mmCIF file of C-alpha atoms in Angstrom:
data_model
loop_
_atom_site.group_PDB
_atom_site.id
_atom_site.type_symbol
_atom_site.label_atom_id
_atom_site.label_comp_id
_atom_site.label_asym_id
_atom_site.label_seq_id
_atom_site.Cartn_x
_atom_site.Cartn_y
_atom_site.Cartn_z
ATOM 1 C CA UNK A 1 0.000 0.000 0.000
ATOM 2 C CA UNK A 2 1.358 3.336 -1.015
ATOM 3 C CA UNK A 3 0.718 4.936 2.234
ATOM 4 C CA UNK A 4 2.320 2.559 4.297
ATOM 5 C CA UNK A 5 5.224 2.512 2.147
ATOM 6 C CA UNK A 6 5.891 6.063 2.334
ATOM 7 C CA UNK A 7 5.280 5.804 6.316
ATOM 8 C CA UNK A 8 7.981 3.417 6.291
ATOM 9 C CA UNK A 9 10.503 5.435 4.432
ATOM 10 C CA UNK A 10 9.850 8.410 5.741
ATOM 11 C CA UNK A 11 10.655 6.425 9.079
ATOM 12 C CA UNK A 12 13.626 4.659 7.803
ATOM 13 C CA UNK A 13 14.911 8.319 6.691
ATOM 14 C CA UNK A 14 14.638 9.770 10.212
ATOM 15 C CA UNK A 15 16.346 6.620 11.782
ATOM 16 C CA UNK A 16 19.493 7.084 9.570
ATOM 17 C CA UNK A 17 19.312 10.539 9.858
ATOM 18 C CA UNK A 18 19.509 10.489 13.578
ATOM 19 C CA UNK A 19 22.075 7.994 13.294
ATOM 20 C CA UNK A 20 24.490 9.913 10.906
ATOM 21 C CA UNK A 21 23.212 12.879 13.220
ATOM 22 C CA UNK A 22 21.780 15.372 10.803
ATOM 23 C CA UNK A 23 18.928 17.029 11.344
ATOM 24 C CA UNK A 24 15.533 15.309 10.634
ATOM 25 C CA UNK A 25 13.247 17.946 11.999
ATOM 26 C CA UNK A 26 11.082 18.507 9.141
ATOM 27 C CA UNK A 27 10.122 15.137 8.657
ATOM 28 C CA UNK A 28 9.324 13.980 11.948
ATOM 29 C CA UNK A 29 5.545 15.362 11.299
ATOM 30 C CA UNK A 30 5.536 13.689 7.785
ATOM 31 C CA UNK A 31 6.115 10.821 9.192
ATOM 32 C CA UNK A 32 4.187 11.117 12.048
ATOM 33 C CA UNK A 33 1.221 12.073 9.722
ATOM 34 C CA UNK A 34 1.673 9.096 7.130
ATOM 35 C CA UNK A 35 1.273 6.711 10.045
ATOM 36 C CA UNK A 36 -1.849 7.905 11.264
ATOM 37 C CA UNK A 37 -3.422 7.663 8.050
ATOM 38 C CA UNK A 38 -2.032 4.428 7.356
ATOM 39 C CA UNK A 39 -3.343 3.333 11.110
ATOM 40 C CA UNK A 40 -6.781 4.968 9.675
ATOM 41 C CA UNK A 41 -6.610 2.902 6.447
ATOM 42 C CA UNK A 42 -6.148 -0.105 8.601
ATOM 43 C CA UNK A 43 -9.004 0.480 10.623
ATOM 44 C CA UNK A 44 -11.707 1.263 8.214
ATOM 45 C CA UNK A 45 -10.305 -2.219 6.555
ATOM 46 C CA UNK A 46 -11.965 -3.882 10.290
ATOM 47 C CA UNK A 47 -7.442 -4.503 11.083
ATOM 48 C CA UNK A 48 -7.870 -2.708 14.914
ATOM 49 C CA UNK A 49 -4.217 -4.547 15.476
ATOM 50 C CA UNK A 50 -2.392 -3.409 13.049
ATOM 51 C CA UNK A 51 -3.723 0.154 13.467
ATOM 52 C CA UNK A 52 -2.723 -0.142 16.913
ATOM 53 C CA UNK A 53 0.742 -0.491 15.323
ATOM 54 C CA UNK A 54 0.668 2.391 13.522
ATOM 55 C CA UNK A 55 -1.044 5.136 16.026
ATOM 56 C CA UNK A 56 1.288 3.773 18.399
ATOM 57 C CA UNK A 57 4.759 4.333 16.016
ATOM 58 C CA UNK A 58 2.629 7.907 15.329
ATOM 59 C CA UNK A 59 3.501 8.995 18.866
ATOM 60 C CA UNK A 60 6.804 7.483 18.979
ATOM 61 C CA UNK A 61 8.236 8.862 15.923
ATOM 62 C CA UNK A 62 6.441 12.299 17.270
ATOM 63 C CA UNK A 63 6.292 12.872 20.784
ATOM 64 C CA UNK A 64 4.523 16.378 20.113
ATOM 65 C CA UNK A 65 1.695 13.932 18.563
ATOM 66 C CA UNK A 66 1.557 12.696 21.976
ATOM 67 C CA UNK A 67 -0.827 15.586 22.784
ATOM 68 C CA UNK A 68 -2.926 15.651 20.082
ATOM 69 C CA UNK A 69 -7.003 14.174 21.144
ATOM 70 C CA UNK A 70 -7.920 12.724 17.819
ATOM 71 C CA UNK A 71 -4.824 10.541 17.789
ATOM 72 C CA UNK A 72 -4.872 9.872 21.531
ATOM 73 C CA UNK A 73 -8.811 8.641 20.594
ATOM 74 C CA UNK A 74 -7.678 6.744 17.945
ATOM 75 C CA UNK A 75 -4.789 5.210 19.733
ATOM 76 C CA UNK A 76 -7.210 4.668 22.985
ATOM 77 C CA UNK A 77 -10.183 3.144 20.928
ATOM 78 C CA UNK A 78 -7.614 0.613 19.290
ATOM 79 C CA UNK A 79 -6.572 -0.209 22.964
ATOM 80 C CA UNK A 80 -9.366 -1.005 24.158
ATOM 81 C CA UNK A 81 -10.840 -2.899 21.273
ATOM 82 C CA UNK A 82 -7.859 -5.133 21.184
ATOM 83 C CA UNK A 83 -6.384 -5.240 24.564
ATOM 84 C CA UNK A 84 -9.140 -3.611 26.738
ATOM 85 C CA UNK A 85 -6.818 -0.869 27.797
ATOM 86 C CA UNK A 86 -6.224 3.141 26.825
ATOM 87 C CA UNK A 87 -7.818 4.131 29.688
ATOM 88 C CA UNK A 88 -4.947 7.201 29.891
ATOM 89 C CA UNK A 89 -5.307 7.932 26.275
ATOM 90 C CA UNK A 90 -8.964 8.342 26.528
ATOM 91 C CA UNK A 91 -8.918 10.327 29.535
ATOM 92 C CA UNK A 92 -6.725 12.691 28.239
ATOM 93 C CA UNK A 93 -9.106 13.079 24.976
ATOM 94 C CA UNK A 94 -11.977 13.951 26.993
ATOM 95 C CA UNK A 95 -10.176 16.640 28.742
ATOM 96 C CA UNK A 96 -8.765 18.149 25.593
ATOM 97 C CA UNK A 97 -11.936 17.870 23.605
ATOM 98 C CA UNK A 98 -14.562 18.581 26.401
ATOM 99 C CA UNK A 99 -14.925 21.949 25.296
ATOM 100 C CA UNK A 100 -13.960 21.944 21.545
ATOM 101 C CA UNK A 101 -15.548 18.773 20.291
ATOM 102 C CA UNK A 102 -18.102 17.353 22.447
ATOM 103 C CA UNK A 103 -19.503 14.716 20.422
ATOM 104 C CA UNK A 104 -15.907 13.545 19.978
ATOM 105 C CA UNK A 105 -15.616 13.632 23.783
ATOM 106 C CA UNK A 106 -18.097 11.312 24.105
ATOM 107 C CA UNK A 107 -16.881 9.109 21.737
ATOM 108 C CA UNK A 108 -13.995 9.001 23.678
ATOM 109 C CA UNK A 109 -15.675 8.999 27.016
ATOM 110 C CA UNK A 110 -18.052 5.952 26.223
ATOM 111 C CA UNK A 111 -14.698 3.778 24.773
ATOM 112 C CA UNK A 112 -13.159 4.822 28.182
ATOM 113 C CA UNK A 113 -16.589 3.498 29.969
ATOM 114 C CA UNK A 114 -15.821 -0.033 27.954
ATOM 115 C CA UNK A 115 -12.332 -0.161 29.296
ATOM 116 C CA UNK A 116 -13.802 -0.544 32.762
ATOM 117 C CA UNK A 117 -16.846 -3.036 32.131
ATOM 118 C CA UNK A 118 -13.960 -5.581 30.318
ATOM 119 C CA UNK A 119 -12.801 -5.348 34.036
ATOM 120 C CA UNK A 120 -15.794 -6.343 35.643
ATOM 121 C CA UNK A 121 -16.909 -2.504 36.931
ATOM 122 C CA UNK A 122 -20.529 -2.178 35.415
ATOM 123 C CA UNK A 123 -21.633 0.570 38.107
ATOM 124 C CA UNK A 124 -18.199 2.668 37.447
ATOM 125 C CA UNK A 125 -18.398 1.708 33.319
ATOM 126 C CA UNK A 126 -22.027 3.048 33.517
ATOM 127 C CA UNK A 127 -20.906 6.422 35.296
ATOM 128 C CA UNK A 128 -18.759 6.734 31.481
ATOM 129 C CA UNK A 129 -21.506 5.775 29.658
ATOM 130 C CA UNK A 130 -24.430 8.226 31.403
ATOM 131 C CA UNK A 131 -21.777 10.993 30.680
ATOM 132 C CA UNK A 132 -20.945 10.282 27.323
ATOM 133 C CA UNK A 133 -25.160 10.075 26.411
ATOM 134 C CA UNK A 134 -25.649 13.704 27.893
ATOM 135 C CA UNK A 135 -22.871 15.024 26.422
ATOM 136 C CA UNK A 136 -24.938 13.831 22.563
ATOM 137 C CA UNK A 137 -28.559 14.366 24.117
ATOM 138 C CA UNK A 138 -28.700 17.914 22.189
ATOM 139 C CA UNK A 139 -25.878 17.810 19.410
ATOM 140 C CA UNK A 140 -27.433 17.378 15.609
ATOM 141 C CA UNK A 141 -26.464 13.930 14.136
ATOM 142 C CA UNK A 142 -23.409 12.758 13.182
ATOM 143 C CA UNK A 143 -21.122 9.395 13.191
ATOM 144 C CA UNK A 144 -20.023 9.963 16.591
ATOM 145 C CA UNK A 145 -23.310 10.915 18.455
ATOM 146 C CA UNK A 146 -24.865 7.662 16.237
ATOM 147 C CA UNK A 147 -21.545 6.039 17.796
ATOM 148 C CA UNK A 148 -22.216 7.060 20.980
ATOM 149 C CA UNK A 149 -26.046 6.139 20.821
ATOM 150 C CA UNK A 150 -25.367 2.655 19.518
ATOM 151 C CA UNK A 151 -23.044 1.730 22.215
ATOM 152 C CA UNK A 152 -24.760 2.888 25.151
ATOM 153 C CA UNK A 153 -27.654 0.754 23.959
ATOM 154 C CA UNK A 154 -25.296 -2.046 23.715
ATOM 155 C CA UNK A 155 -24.400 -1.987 27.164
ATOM 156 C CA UNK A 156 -27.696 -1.261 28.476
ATOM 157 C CA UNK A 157 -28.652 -4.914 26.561
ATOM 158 C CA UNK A 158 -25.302 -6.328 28.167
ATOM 159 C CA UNK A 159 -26.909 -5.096 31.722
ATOM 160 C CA UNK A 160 -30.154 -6.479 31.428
ATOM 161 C CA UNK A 161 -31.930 -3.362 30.670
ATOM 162 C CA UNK A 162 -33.517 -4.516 27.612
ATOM 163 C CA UNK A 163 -36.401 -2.231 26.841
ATOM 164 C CA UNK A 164 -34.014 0.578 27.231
ATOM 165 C CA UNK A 165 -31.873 -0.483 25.179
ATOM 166 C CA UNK A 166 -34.580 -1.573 22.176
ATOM 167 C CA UNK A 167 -35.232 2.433 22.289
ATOM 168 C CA UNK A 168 -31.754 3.464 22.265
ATOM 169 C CA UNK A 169 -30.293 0.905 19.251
ATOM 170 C CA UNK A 170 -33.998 2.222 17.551
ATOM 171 C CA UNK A 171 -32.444 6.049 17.687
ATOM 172 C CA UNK A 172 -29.354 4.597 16.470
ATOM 173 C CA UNK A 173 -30.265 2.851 13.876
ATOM 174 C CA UNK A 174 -31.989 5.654 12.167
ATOM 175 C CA UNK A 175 -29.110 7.821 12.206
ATOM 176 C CA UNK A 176 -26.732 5.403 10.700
ATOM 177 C CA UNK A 177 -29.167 5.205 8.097
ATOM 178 C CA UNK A 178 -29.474 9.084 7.644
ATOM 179 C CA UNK A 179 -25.412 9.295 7.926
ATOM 180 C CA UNK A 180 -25.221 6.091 5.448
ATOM 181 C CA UNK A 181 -23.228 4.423 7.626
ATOM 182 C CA UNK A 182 -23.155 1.084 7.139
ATOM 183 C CA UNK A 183 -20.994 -0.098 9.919
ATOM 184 C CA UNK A 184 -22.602 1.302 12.632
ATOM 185 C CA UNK A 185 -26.137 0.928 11.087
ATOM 186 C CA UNK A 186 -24.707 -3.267 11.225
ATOM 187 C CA UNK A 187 -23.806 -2.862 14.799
ATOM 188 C CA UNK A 188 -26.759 -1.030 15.837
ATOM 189 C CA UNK A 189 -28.807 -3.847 14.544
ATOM 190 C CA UNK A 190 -26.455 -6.187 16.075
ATOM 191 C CA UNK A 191 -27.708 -5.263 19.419
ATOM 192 C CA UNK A 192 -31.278 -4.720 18.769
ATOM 193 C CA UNK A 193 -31.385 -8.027 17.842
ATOM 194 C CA UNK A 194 -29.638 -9.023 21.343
ATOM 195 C CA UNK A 195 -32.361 -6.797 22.948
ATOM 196 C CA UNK A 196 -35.010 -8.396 21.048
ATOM 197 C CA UNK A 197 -34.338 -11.958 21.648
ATOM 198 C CA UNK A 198 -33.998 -11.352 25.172
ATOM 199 C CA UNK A 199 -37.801 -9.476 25.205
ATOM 200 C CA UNK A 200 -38.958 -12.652 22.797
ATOM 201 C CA UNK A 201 -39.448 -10.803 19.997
ATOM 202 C CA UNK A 202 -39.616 -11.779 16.596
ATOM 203 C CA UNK A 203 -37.178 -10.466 13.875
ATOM 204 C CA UNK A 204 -33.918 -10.686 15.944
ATOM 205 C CA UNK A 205 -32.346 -13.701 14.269
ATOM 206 C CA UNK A 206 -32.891 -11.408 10.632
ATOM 207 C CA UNK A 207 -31.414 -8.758 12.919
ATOM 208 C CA UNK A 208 -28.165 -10.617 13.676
ATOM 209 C CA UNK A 209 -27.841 -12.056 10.606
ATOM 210 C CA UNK A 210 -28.067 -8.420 9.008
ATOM 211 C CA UNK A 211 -25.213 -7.487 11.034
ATOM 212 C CA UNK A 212 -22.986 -9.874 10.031
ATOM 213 C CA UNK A 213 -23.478 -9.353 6.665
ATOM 214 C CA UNK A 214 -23.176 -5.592 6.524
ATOM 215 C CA UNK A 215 -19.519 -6.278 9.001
ATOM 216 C CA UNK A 216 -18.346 -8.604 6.377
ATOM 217 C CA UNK A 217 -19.014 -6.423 3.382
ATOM 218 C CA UNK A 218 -17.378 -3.367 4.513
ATOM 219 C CA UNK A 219 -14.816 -4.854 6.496
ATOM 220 C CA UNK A 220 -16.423 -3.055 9.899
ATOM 221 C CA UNK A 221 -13.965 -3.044 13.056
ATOM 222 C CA UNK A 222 -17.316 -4.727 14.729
ATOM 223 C CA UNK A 223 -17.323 -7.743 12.751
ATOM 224 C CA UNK A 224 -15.861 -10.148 15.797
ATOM 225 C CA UNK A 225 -18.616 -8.706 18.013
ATOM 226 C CA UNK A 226 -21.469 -9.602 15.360
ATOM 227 C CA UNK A 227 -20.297 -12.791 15.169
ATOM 228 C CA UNK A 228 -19.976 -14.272 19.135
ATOM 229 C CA UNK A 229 -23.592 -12.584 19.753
ATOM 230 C CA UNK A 230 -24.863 -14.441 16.692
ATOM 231 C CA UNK A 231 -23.419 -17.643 18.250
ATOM 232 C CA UNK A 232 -24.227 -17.009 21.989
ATOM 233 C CA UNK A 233 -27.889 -16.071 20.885
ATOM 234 C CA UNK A 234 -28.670 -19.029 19.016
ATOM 235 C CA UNK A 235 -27.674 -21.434 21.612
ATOM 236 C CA UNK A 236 -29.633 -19.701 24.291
ATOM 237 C CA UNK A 237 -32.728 -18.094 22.566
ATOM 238 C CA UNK A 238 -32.959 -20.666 19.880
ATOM 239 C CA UNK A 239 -30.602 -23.613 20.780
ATOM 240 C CA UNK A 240 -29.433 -24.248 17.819
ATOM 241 C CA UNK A 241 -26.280 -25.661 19.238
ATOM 242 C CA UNK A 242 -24.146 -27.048 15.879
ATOM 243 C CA UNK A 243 -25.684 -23.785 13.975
ATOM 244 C CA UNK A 244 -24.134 -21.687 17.483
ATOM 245 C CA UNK A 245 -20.905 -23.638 17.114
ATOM 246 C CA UNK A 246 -20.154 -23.042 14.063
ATOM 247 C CA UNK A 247 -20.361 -19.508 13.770
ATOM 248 C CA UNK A 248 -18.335 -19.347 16.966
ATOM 249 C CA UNK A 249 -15.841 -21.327 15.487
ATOM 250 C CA UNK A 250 -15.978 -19.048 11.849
ATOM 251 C CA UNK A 251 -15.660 -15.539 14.390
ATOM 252 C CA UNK A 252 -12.479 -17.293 16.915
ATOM 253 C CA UNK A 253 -10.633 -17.906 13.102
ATOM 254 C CA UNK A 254 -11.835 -14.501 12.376
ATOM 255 C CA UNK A 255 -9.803 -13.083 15.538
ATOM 256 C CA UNK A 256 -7.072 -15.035 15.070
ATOM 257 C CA UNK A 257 -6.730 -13.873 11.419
ATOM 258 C CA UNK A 258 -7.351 -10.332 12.978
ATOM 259 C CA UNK A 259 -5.061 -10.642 15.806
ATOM 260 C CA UNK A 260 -7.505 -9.464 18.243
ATOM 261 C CA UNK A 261 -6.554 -10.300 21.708
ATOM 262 C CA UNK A 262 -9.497 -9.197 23.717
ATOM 263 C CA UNK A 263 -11.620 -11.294 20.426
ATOM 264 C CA UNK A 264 -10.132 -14.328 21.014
ATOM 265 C CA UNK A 265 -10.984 -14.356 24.678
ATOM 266 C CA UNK A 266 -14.654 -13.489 24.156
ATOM 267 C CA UNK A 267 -14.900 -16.711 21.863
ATOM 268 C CA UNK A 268 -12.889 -19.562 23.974
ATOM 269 C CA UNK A 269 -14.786 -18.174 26.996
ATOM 270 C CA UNK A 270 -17.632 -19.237 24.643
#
């Protein structure tokens, strides 16, 4: 890929030039700036890993980076999805962005809430999540308040609150499909169609399966996710245990393929 080539060179360049001591100064920021966007490329293509690679060499190669919020959110949200940590990075988002970019803030405000449920903290995780859902309530639409939307249904569903969450993943839905964005319109269905099959309501298996579909066909960074509550839902609502199995099995060689840390233990814990 073109862009990761000329991230790579423009690294290799300051390495030697540092070495031979000369002065690389202009190029640090090039460099810096070609590894974001590869990281970026990588994680539209659903590859959270290797983007972690890249935001990561971002701030290396560029301290000053260090201090910027979008990179610190996409450095923190590739944490947590692959190794259910960032919590630092995210913080320090929120604080720079509180005032500037709210609806970015709470995109990086609800990832920080996830950080602490994959430790087992639902009442601190939900103090994240309440905070991150006010700071939307009153901002026009856009991909991050539809982020923000979708996942606080999805952990509402994850904490038993069902009927809430049926509301919520409603709302979201309908601005993924006014945005046209297909990977959060897939997850938003994803987890009405938890919601739904824990109410007993018809059209959650068509709901699941919609997800999947839509992850696979544009490569979403929420594919893995689609795929273990397709598998966990048909063995308990349905149980359909080969039909369960096997999409289990089809997501773990996903992750594995992916490199996905925090994936993989989601599907051998199932």
């Amino acid at each position: 890929d073109r862009v990761d080539m000329l991230a790579h060179h423009l690294v290799e360049a300051i390495t030697y030039g540092r070495a031979a001591g000369g002065d690389v100064a202009d190029l640090v920021p090039r460099a810096s700036a070609a590894l974001r966007e590869a990281g970026a490329r990588a994680w539209a293509l659903g590859t959270a890993a290797s983007a972690l690679v890249f935001f990561e060499r971002a701030r290396d190669v560029d301290p000053a980076a260090g201090e910027d919020p979008y990179l610190l959110l996409r450095l923190g949200r590739a944490l947590a999805l692959t190794r259910a940590q960032g919590a630092e990075e995210l913080d320090r988002a929120v604080a720079l962005l509180a005032d500037s970019d709210p609806a970015t803030a709470a995109e990086a405000e609800i990832t920080r809430g996830e950080v602490v449920w994959q430790r087992g903290d639902q009442k601190s995780a939900f103090t994240y999540f309440d905070r991150a859902a006010t700071r939307v309530e009153d901002l026009p639409v856009s991909p991050q308040k539809a982020f923000v939307v979708g996942q606080a249904a999805r952990f509402l569903s994850l904490a038993g609150r069902d009927r809430e969450s049926l509301e919520l993943s409603e709302r979201a839905i309908v601005m993924a499909e006014e945005l046209g964005d297909r990977p959060l319109l897939g997850d938003a269905l994803n987890t009405r169609g938890v919601s739904r099959s824990h109410l007993g309501e018809p059209g959650w298996d068509a709901d699941l399966e919609r997800s999947i579909e839509i992850a696979l066909e544009t490569n979403s960074i929420f594919v893995l996710r689609a795929f273990i509550n397709l598998g966990s839902t048909l063995a308990a609502t349905a149980g359909d245990i080969p039909r369960s199995e096997k999409v289990l099995r089809e997501g773990l060689t996903l992750a594995e393929t992916l490199g996905v840390r925090l994936g993989l233990r989601w599907f051998r814990s199932n």
